């Protein structure tokens, strides 16, 4: 029986891996970080990396982390696409930006089985770079209070306040790592002055799509160590479907991602990083998780029109899993007080099947909160959880901001 179950996956993996290459078809193939090397280098002044001394001293510092997820429906971004609204955090700058996308290419056979579309990831990264660095120039980091705050966090260590000041002046962002698997793309950007403190970035991709292994569904996970704290971000696209019982397929995909994702072991002083997702200090899962609302379509639409989010959330499949299920035990999600993010008519503010854009399609797509950000692990506090209104696709982006405690390295 076991052979009958695994044979199609093994055959598909062996045959298709030759065609697709490890950068496109990846099941359990960790450590591929080559894609971020293809990004254009940033025009920044060289800042010498500080020497780091690892100690057992439990000194902590707080940083802000931005996380977003967006199913872009196979629509390629134009060069003038404005993503400032997506990256807006109420004038609160963040230190780390993690952006996840799904369906950056249409999920047709030629893309799932064809060559890697690196050009599309470079387009998105170019937009991110432009918007982030525009934001950084609009915020005055060269502020005495900020310098003093940064200086106080390093007091008692050898250093020069003028060095801290010089680092505070130019807070541009650099891409730490970026990786695409078919339609799933994740891109991590960090403040340039903090870049030396990020070590051992790695990627692990898991395909959960056709035959249980192709990358039309699945995840791209990135992990790294920031100072002395490990982080893992999992960008996922789970099984679709609004029929009763389809949520079990999504639960199965999530279990596969958590069990099959594996990172290379990194050894060294204070660098014994884990191989599995849940063994990291801070873990965030983001993506088009595709969970729906377990109510009749007509009732769902009526409650959406009334903005009765509480009743809808009582029947939200992911919320039920978070509260009583086993797929996401010990995971957390912030309060949802925004409208469902799916399914819209593209380039429209109207839900699919409503208004003058109503459709006679046999496929009924009731509104749902398909796009979510959840987390597990101590030391994360959510400060923001909302949606953006960019009408590029049939989904609306969702974004979150966290405050996180990090065990900091001592400087010499």
XYZ file of N, CA and C in Angstrom, residues 63-314:
756
model
N 12.495 45.390 18.134
C 12.492 45.794 16.735
C 11.079 45.623 16.189
N 10.819 46.300 15.090
C 9.499 46.193 14.457
C 9.617 45.426 13.139
N 8.663 44.520 12.943
C 8.654 43.648 11.771
C 7.346 43.830 11.016
N 7.452 44.106 9.729
C 6.291 44.230 8.845
C 6.146 42.923 8.063
N 4.894 42.428 7.967
C 4.607 41.204 7.215
C 3.370 41.443 6.359
N 3.422 41.047 5.099
C 2.238 41.177 4.245
C 2.084 39.946 3.365
N 0.853 39.722 2.916
C 0.564 38.640 1.977
C -0.416 39.149 0.944
N -0.204 38.710 -0.307
C -1.040 39.211 -1.402
C -1.080 38.188 -2.530
N -2.268 37.701 -2.831
C -2.475 36.879 -4.017
C -2.767 37.835 -5.166
N -1.838 37.925 -6.105
C -1.957 38.917 -7.170
C -2.618 38.345 -8.421
N -3.114 37.107 -8.349
C -3.963 36.566 -9.403
C -3.306 36.432 -10.761
N -1.992 36.240 -10.790
C -1.309 36.078 -12.066
C -1.126 37.363 -12.847
N -1.414 38.502 -12.219
C -1.285 39.794 -12.896
C 0.127 40.331 -12.687
N 0.842 40.561 -13.764
C 2.193 41.104 -13.661
C 2.128 42.580 -13.304
N 3.006 43.040 -12.417
C 2.963 44.448 -12.024
C 3.518 45.348 -13.124
N 2.913 46.503 -13.275
C 3.460 47.507 -14.183
C 4.569 48.254 -13.470
N 5.412 48.917 -14.243
C 6.541 49.635 -13.649
C 6.098 50.778 -12.747
N 4.900 51.315 -13.004
C 4.427 52.446 -12.202
C 3.432 52.029 -11.120
N 3.327 50.712 -10.851
C 2.419 50.257 -9.797
C 2.857 50.849 -8.464
N 1.914 51.463 -7.769
C 2.205 52.089 -6.479
C 1.824 51.133 -5.351
N 2.809 50.689 -4.581
C 2.540 49.796 -3.454
C 2.768 50.502 -2.118
N 2.754 51.829 -2.151
C 2.962 52.582 -0.908
C 1.879 52.273 0.119
N 0.634 52.091 -0.336
C -0.450 51.783 0.599
C -0.219 50.440 1.275
N 0.312 49.490 0.519
C 0.605 48.169 1.093
C 1.645 48.274 2.197
N 2.658 49.101 1.998
C 3.756 49.197 2.944
C 3.517 50.222 4.049
N 2.397 50.913 3.991
C 2.108 51.940 4.990
C 1.793 51.313 6.346
N 2.422 51.813 7.388
C 2.167 51.342 8.752
C 1.906 52.535 9.669
N 1.075 53.450 9.190
C 0.675 54.613 9.988
C 1.892 55.415 10.451
N 2.817 55.661 9.512
C 4.018 56.466 9.763
C 4.946 55.855 10.802
N 4.799 54.537 11.027
C 5.703 53.834 11.928
C 6.678 53.015 11.103
N 7.942 53.419 11.014
C 8.900 52.657 10.215
C 9.245 51.337 10.885
N 9.490 50.320 10.079
C 9.855 49.006 10.591
C 11.314 48.711 10.259
N 11.857 47.729 10.944
C 13.254 47.355 10.751
C 13.402 46.198 9.767
N 12.387 45.352 9.703
C 12.376 44.190 8.816
C 11.061 44.193 8.049
N 11.116 43.985 6.738
C 9.922 43.881 5.910
C 9.908 42.522 5.223
N 8.835 41.781 5.444
C 8.660 40.466 4.829
C 7.405 40.521 3.969
N 7.577 40.378 2.659
C 6.443 40.439 1.737
C 6.276 39.096 1.043
N 5.073 38.549 1.148
C 4.764 37.282 0.502
C 3.709 37.473 -0.576
N 3.877 36.767 -1.687
C 2.937 36.844 -2.801
C 2.557 35.432 -3.236
N 1.344 35.312 -3.759
C 0.904 34.073 -4.380
C 0.405 34.392 -5.793
N 0.528 33.417 -6.654
C 0.114 33.549 -8.054
C 0.784 34.739 -8.730
N 2.090 34.862 -8.550
C 2.807 35.912 -9.278
C 2.876 35.568 -10.766
N 2.628 34.308 -11.096
C 2.416 33.888 -12.484
C 1.107 33.116 -12.514
N 0.381 33.128 -13.653
C -0.848 32.331 -13.742
C -0.533 30.858 -13.518
N -1.391 30.167 -12.782
C -1.125 28.765 -12.437
C -1.616 27.817 -13.524
N -1.175 28.054 -14.749
C -1.482 27.133 -15.836
C -0.316 26.150 -15.986
N -0.571 25.082 -16.750
C 0.399 23.992 -16.841
C 1.766 24.455 -17.317
N 1.801 25.401 -18.259
C 3.080 25.841 -18.807
C 3.952 26.502 -17.759
N 3.320 27.139 -16.753
C 4.091 27.770 -15.682
C 4.448 26.787 -14.584
N 3.519 25.865 -14.277
C 3.782 24.887 -13.231
C 4.872 23.915 -13.661
N 4.858 23.542 -14.951
C 5.815 22.565 -15.463
C 6.954 23.182 -16.244
N 6.874 24.485 -16.505
C 7.861 25.128 -17.358
C 9.030 25.692 -16.591
N 9.794 26.503 -17.279
C 10.999 27.082 -16.676
C 10.628 28.173 -15.679
N 11.567 28.441 -14.790
C 11.358 29.438 -13.746
C 11.216 30.832 -14.352
N 10.244 31.586 -13.853
C 10.005 32.940 -14.349
C 10.660 33.947 -13.405
N 11.981 34.068 -13.496
C 12.695 34.938 -12.570
C 12.416 36.404 -12.832
N 12.070 36.745 -14.073
C 11.848 38.147 -14.387
C 10.728 38.731 -13.551
N 9.696 37.939 -13.270
C 8.563 38.468 -12.511
C 8.970 38.766 -11.073
N 9.801 37.928 -10.471
C 10.250 38.201 -9.102
C 11.131 39.441 -9.059
N 11.925 39.648 -10.107
C 12.762 40.847 -10.152
C 11.912 42.101 -10.289
N 10.785 42.001 -11.017
C 9.883 43.150 -11.118
C 9.323 43.519 -9.745
N 8.848 42.511 -9.014
C 8.283 42.784 -7.697
C 9.352 43.333 -6.751
N 10.548 42.748 -6.786
C 11.610 43.227 -5.904
C 12.036 44.647 -6.243
N 11.993 44.999 -7.512
C 12.322 46.362 -7.904
C 11.304 47.348 -7.348
N 10.018 46.983 -7.404
C 8.970 47.842 -6.843
C 9.122 47.981 -5.333
N 9.433 46.869 -4.675
C 9.602 46.889 -3.219
C 10.774 47.787 -2.842
N 11.876 47.603 -3.535
C 13.070 48.400 -3.261
C 12.775 49.887 -3.413
N 12.106 50.241 -4.513
C 11.815 51.649 -4.770
C 10.913 52.236 -3.697
N 9.871 51.509 -3.326
C 8.920 52.026 -2.349
C 9.529 52.097 -0.953
N 10.258 51.065 -0.545
C 10.853 51.061 0.787
C 11.874 52.183 0.945
N 12.698 52.366 -0.054
C 13.738 53.379 0.076
C 13.195 54.784 -0.100
N 12.064 54.901 -0.789
C 11.374 56.190 -0.817
C 10.821 56.510 0.567
N 10.257 55.466 1.226
C 9.739 55.651 2.577
C 10.858 56.028 3.541
N 12.003 55.367 3.403
C 13.093 55.626 4.339
C 13.616 57.051 4.202
N 13.567 57.603 2.979
C 14.017 58.976 2.775
C 13.002 59.978 3.309
N 11.732 59.578 3.375
C 10.692 60.472 3.868
C 10.640 60.531 5.387
N 11.310 59.578 6.049
C 11.326 59.542 7.507
C 12.669 60.059 7.985
N 12.634 60.991 8.919
C 13.874 61.574 9.428
C 14.446 60.667 10.508
N 15.389 59.806 10.110
C 16.054 58.956 11.095
C 17.171 59.713 11.821
N 17.647 60.792 11.179
C 18.732 61.537 11.798
C 18.163 62.462 12.865
N 17.641 61.846 13.895
C 16.935 62.557 14.952
C 17.652 62.278 16.271
N 17.861 63.319 17.076
C 18.627 63.146 18.299
C 18.027 62.096 19.209
N 16.683 62.087 19.328
C 16.053 61.127 20.220
C 16.284 59.700 19.756
N 16.255 59.500 18.428
C 16.487 58.166 17.902
C 17.942 57.755 18.089
N 18.850 58.687 17.873
C 20.269 58.392 18.075
C 20.522 58.027 19.526
N 19.950 58.827 20.447
C 20.130 58.554 21.867
C 19.559 57.199 22.243
N 18.393 56.877 21.674
C 17.765 55.587 21.972
C 18.641 54.434 21.493
N 19.161 54.591 20.263
C 20.037 53.556 19.718
C 21.319 53.460 20.547
N 21.836 54.623 20.959
C 23.070 54.631 21.726
C 22.878 53.979 23.083
N 21.751 54.275 23.741
C 21.484 53.694 25.054
C 21.384 52.174 24.974
N 20.859 51.679 23.848
C 20.710 50.231 23.717
C 22.059 49.532 23.614
N 23.110 50.296 23.273
C 24.444 49.717 23.156
C 25.396 50.208 24.254
N 24.850 50.898 25.276
C 25.724 51.439 26.304
C 26.404 50.281 27.053
N 27.550 50.550 27.514
C 28.306 49.520 28.204
C 29.139 48.678 27.263
N 29.059 48.971 25.968
C 29.848 48.237 24.996
C 30.813 49.195 24.326
N 31.897 48.661 23.850
C 32.874 49.501 23.184
C 32.298 50.013 21.884
N 32.443 51.279 21.639
C 31.908 51.831 20.414
C 32.018 53.343 20.434
N 31.553 53.962 19.406
C 31.651 55.401 19.270
C 30.284 55.930 18.887
N 29.808 56.945 19.600
C 28.483 57.469 19.320
C 28.389 58.035 17.916
N 29.474 58.556 17.384
C 29.451 59.089 16.023
C 29.187 57.988 15.004
N 29.649 56.761 15.310
C 29.368 55.629 14.404
C 27.879 55.345 14.390
N 27.279 55.362 15.594
C 25.832 55.150 15.684
C 25.111 56.224 14.893
N 25.551 57.485 15.033
C 24.910 58.580 14.325
C 25.020 58.403 12.815
N 26.201 57.996 12.345
C 26.377 57.810 10.901
C 25.490 56.700 10.380
N 25.259 55.684 11.197
C 24.390 54.590 10.770
C 22.927 55.037 10.742
N 22.590 55.973 11.636
C 21.212 56.419 11.715
C 20.837 57.320 10.550
N 21.822 57.967 9.931
C 21.523 58.937 8.889
C 20.943 58.279 7.654
N 21.492 57.135 7.280
C 21.115 56.555 6.005
C 20.497 55.186 6.198
N 19.198 55.150 6.349
C 18.503 53.932 6.686
C 17.850 53.307 5.456
N 18.600 53.075 4.435
C 18.036 52.408 3.273
C 17.862 50.919 3.578
N 17.117 50.239 2.698
C 16.818 48.838 2.921
C 17.499 47.972 1.875
N 17.983 46.827 2.338
C 18.632 45.856 1.467
C 17.837 44.562 1.469
N 17.865 43.892 0.335
C 17.188 42.599 0.252
C 18.066 41.536 0.893
N 17.565 40.939 1.969
C 18.307 39.875 2.627
C 18.199 38.574 1.848
N 16.974 38.275 1.394
C 16.754 37.030 0.660
C 15.429 37.123 -0.082
N 15.377 36.516 -1.262
C 14.155 36.488 -2.060
C 14.110 35.164 -2.802
N 12.952 34.538 -2.811
C 12.847 33.226 -3.440
C 11.461 33.022 -4.044
N 11.426 32.492 -5.253
C 10.176 32.186 -5.953
C 10.101 30.703 -6.267
N 8.951 30.098 -6.011
C 8.638 28.746 -6.467
C 7.310 28.816 -7.216
N 7.357 28.685 -8.536
C 6.179 28.818 -9.405
C 5.494 30.146 -9.084
N 4.323 30.119 -8.435
C 3.598 31.360 -8.177
C 3.841 31.968 -6.814
N 4.581 31.269 -5.951
C 4.817 31.750 -4.585
C 6.147 32.487 -4.527
N 6.107 33.693 -3.984
C 7.308 34.518 -3.867
C 7.362 35.117 -2.469
N 8.533 35.045 -1.861
C 8.736 35.728 -0.585
C 9.994 36.572 -0.701
N 9.939 37.768 -0.137
C 11.049 38.709 -0.234
C 11.240 39.376 1.118
N 12.467 39.322 1.641
C 12.778 39.853 2.972
C 13.772 40.997 2.832
N 13.416 42.154 3.407
C 14.232 43.354 3.320
C 14.537 43.851 4.727
N 15.777 44.320 4.931
C 16.196 44.757 6.261
C 16.914 46.090 6.151
N 16.903 46.833 7.235
C 17.635 48.099 7.277
C 19.112 47.848 7.020
N 19.700 48.682 6.195
C 21.081 48.447 5.784
C 22.051 48.441 6.959
N 21.794 49.263 7.969
C 22.718 49.303 9.105
C 22.590 48.062 9.989
N 21.452 47.349 9.881
C 21.266 46.127 10.655
C 21.706 44.882 9.895
N 21.944 45.039 8.609
C 22.245 43.889 7.748
C 23.383 42.999 8.288
N 24.452 43.563 8.854
C 25.534 42.705 9.346
C 25.121 41.752 10.460
N 24.003 42.026 11.125
C 23.584 41.199 12.248
C 22.649 40.060 11.830
N 22.358 39.968 10.522
C 21.542 38.863 10.006
C 22.467 37.790 9.459
N 22.340 36.589 9.998
C 23.250 35.529 9.602
C 22.481 34.278 9.193
N 23.133 33.512 8.333
C 22.655 32.197 7.922
C 21.238 32.211 7.348
N 20.955 33.065 6.347
C 19.639 32.978 5.692
C 19.556 31.718 4.841
N 18.432 31.027 4.954
C 18.218 29.792 4.189
C 16.785 29.719 3.693
N 16.563 28.898 2.687
C 15.241 28.703 2.092
C 14.902 27.224 2.070
N 13.635 26.906 2.260
C 13.148 25.547 2.053
C 11.786 25.637 1.373
N 11.642 24.927 0.254
C 10.407 24.960 -0.528
C 9.712 23.604 -0.476
N 8.401 23.648 -0.349
C 7.598 22.422 -0.319
C 6.444 22.567 -1.296
N 6.338 21.654 -2.242
C 5.216 21.631 -3.170
C 4.121 20.703 -2.673
N 2.890 21.199 -2.661
C 1.742 20.403 -2.205
C 0.650 20.334 -3.269
N 0.983 20.701 -4.503
C -0.039 20.810 -5.543
C -0.333 19.502 -6.230
N -0.312 19.506 -7.556
C -0.644 18.337 -8.356
C 0.240 17.164 -7.949
N -0.390 15.994 -7.753
C 0.283 14.774 -7.312
C 0.946 14.948 -5.946
N 0.526 15.958 -5.210
C 1.051 16.180 -3.870
C 2.446 16.741 -3.821
N 2.988 17.176 -4.960
C 4.375 17.627 -4.928
C 4.668 18.829 -5.815
N 3.781 19.184 -6.753
C 4.095 20.306 -7.630
C 3.847 21.639 -6.932
N 4.536 22.668 -7.433
C 4.587 23.936 -6.725
C 3.459 24.899 -7.005
N 2.363 24.452 -7.657
C 1.231 25.367 -7.809
C 0.568 25.656 -6.461
N 0.764 24.762 -5.497
C 0.384 24.992 -4.104
C 1.548 24.547 -3.235
N 1.637 25.110 -2.050
C 2.733 24.738 -1.166
C 3.266 25.934 -0.419
N 4.580 25.945 -0.197
C 5.163 27.018 0.615
C 6.610 27.283 0.232
N 7.011 28.525 0.472
C 8.419 28.907 0.440
C 8.725 29.505 1.808
N 9.614 28.864 2.537
C 9.955 29.307 3.888
C 11.367 29.866 3.911
N 11.539 30.948 4.646
C 12.872 31.515 4.847
C 13.147 31.585 6.338
N 14.399 31.375 6.666
C 14.793 31.531 8.074
C 16.136 32.237 8.125
N 16.400 32.869 9.275
C 17.674 33.540 9.494
C 17.822 33.765 10.986
N 19.021 34.121 11.369
C 19.271 34.513 12.749
C 19.572 36.000 12.762
N 18.837 36.726 13.582
C 19.045 38.162 13.754
C 19.599 38.364 15.151
N 20.814 38.886 15.234
C 21.550 38.886 16.495
C 21.577 37.451 17.019
N 20.917 37.175 18.120
C 20.953 35.818 18.675
C 19.562 35.190 18.751
N 18.657 35.663 17.914
C 17.283 35.145 17.879
C 16.987 34.629 16.484
N 16.382 33.431 16.402
C 16.079 32.828 15.104
C 14.647 33.152 14.680
N 14.473 33.430 13.387
C 13.176 33.759 12.803
C 12.883 32.816 11.645
N 11.613 32.500 11.454
C 11.187 31.718 10.301
C 9.867 32.293 9.787
N 9.827 32.576 8.468
C 8.628 33.099 7.820
C 8.211 32.112 6.732
N 6.952 31.712 6.766
C 6.447 30.678 5.870
C 5.378 31.280 4.971
N 5.699 31.465 3.690
C 4.742 31.993 2.718
C 4.051 30.817 2.039
N 2.730 30.734 2.189
C 2.001 29.530 1.778
C 0.837 29.841 0.852
N 0.511 28.862 0.034
C -0.707 28.868 -0.774
C -1.317 27.485 -0.633
N -2.393 27.401 0.165
C -2.993 26.111 0.485
C -4.105 25.760 -0.493
N -4.610 24.544 -0.372
C -5.622 24.012 -1.291
C -6.852 24.905 -1.330
N -7.374 25.108 -2.524
C -8.558 25.952 -2.699
C -9.820 25.105 -2.572
N -10.962 25.744 -2.800
C -12.236 25.029 -2.780
C -13.149 25.497 -1.674
N -14.411 25.745 -2.041
C -15.387 26.223 -1.072
C -16.439 25.205 -0.704
N -16.229 23.938 -1.096
C -17.205 22.904 -0.756
C -16.959 22.369 0.643
N -17.990 21.775 1.208
C -17.865 21.197 2.535
C -16.800 20.096 2.528
N -15.904 20.169 3.459
C -14.826 19.183 3.546
C -13.528 19.628 2.914
N -13.556 20.698 2.101
C -12.323 21.174 1.462
C -11.319 21.712 2.473
N -11.816 22.120 3.639
C -10.899 22.625 4.654
C -9.944 21.535 5.140
N -10.354 20.267 5.003
C -9.466 19.167 5.411
C -8.239 19.103 4.500
N -8.422 19.450 3.223
C -7.279 19.492 2.312
C -6.309 20.597 2.706
N -6.864 21.714 3.170
C -5.999 22.804 3.622
C -5.250 22.405 4.897
N -5.949 21.749 5.804
C -5.278 21.253 7.012
C -4.156 20.288 6.651
N -4.413 19.436 5.667
C -3.406 18.465 5.235
C -2.193 19.165 4.626
N -2.438 20.205 3.801
C -1.333 20.971 3.221
C -0.484 21.615 4.317
N -1.163 22.194 5.309
C -0.431 22.847 6.399
C 0.426 21.840 7.155
N -0.135 20.659 7.418
C 0.628 19.622 8.120
C 1.834 19.177 7.290
N 1.645 19.066 5.969
C 2.742 18.678 5.079
C 3.858 19.722 5.105
N 3.469 20.979 5.071
C 4.459 22.060 5.081
C 5.270 22.034 6.369
N 4.595 21.882 7.491
C 5.290 21.886 8.775
C 6.186 20.669 8.945
N 5.780 19.533 8.383
C 6.569 18.314 8.565
C 7.682 18.170 7.538
N 7.450 18.616 6.297
C 8.427 18.397 5.229
C 9.445 19.516 5.075
N 9.143 20.701 5.565
C 10.110 21.795 5.482
C 11.320 21.475 6.339
N 12.507 21.590 5.752
C 13.732 21.271 6.469
C 14.843 22.218 6.020
N 15.499 22.825 6.992
C 16.609 23.724 6.718
C 17.927 23.035 7.045
N 19.010 23.452 6.388
C 20.309 22.861 6.713
C 20.736 23.247 8.127
N 21.423 22.355 8.779
C 21.911 22.631 10.124
C 23.098 23.572 10.048
N 23.050 24.627 10.841
C 24.149 25.592 10.890
C 24.783 25.529 12.265
N 26.059 25.216 12.288
C 26.766 25.087 13.557
C 27.748 26.246 13.733
N 28.033 26.551 14.970
C 28.992 27.613 15.256
C 28.649 28.248 16.582
N 29.452 29.196 17.046
C 29.159 29.878 18.315
C 27.780 30.532 18.280
N 26.903 30.089 19.138
C 25.552 30.647 19.249
C 24.796 30.579 17.922
N 25.110 29.573 17.096
C 24.486 29.491 15.781
C 24.006 28.076 15.494
N 23.582 27.383 16.521
C 23.044 26.034 16.362
C 21.575 26.160 15.979
N 21.306 26.503 14.713
C 19.949 26.786 14.271
C 19.179 25.502 13.998
N 17.883 25.530 14.234
C 17.067 24.316 14.051
C 16.794 24.024 12.579
N 16.370 22.792 12.303
C 16.047 22.381 10.943
C 14.565 22.562 10.636
N 13.708 22.468 11.666
C 12.262 22.476 11.457
C 11.663 23.838 11.777
N 10.533 24.134 11.132
C 9.891 25.442 11.270
C 9.608 25.789 12.725
N 8.929 24.885 13.417
C 8.420 25.198 14.750
C 9.495 25.255 15.823
N 10.722 24.906 15.474
C 11.798 24.962 16.454
C 12.500 26.321 16.487
N 12.094 27.242 15.614
C 12.669 28.585 15.631
C 12.033 29.423 16.735
N 12.724 30.482 17.135
C 12.233 31.321 18.238
C 10.966 32.081 17.866
N 10.927 32.651 16.657
C 9.784 33.445 16.199
C 9.351 32.881 14.844
N 8.084 32.515 14.726
C 7.584 31.901 13.490
C 6.317 32.627 13.045
N 6.279 33.048 11.776
C 5.107 33.703 11.203
C 4.724 32.962 9.922
N 3.447 32.597 9.817
C 2.924 31.952 8.616
C 1.983 32.928 7.930
N 2.215 33.160 6.660
C 1.435 34.136 5.905
C 1.052 33.531 4.570
N -0.047 34.012 3.993
C -0.361 33.541 2.653
C -1.840 33.470 2.355
N -2.123 32.971 1.164
C -3.490 32.654 0.771
C -3.774 31.268 1.331
N -4.270 31.247 2.560
C -4.526 29.976 3.232
C -5.845 29.368 2.793
N -6.662 30.156 2.113
C -7.851 29.669 1.407
C -8.975 29.160 2.305
N -8.894 29.388 3.618
C -9.993 28.959 4.491
C -11.216 29.835 4.237
N -12.388 29.203 4.246
C -13.633 29.886 3.902
C -14.536 30.023 5.122
N -15.723 30.530 4.895
C -16.729 30.709 5.942
C -17.791 29.632 5.774
N -18.006 28.841 6.804
C -18.918 27.687 6.732
C -20.365 28.108 6.950
N -20.852 28.913 6.027
C -22.242 29.355 6.014
C -22.742 29.318 4.574
N -24.059 29.234 4.359
C -24.586 29.317 2.992
C -24.159 30.631 2.337
N -23.943 30.601 1.047
C -23.441 31.767 0.336
C -24.331 32.989 0.540
N -25.634 32.796 0.463
C -26.541 33.938 0.582
C -26.427 34.581 1.954
N -26.344 33.747 3.003
C -26.220 34.276 4.356
C -24.878 34.990 4.542
N -23.822 34.425 3.958
C -22.499 35.048 4.045
C -22.518 36.442 3.426
N -23.100 36.546 2.229
C -23.146 37.847 1.555
C -23.979 38.857 2.351
N -25.066 38.402 2.938
C -25.911 39.286 3.741
C -25.147 39.824 4.942
N -24.404 38.933 5.629
C -23.630 39.351 6.795
C -22.479 40.273 6.406
N -21.884 40.047 5.236
C -20.833 40.941 4.752
C -21.406 42.333 4.499
N -22.581 42.397 3.884
C -23.221 43.689 3.632
C -23.511 44.434 4.932
N -23.810 43.680 5.983
C -24.091 44.277 7.293
C -22.816 44.573 8.082
N -21.685 44.112 7.568
C -20.397 44.227 8.245
C -20.433 43.556 9.621
N -21.131 42.424 9.668
C -21.233 41.643 10.903
C -20.056 40.670 10.957
N -18.864 41.230 11.220
C -17.661 40.400 11.192
C -17.674 39.335 12.280
N -18.258 39.633 13.443
C -18.241 38.673 14.544
C -18.970 37.383 14.188
N -20.159 37.507 13.606
C -20.905 36.302 13.230
C -20.169 35.528 12.148
N -19.609 36.235 11.194
C -18.855 35.568 10.136
C -17.642 34.839 10.700
N -16.932 35.483 11.629
C -15.732 34.878 12.186
C -16.047 33.674 13.068
N -17.227 33.661 13.650
C -17.627 32.480 14.418
C -17.719 31.244 13.535
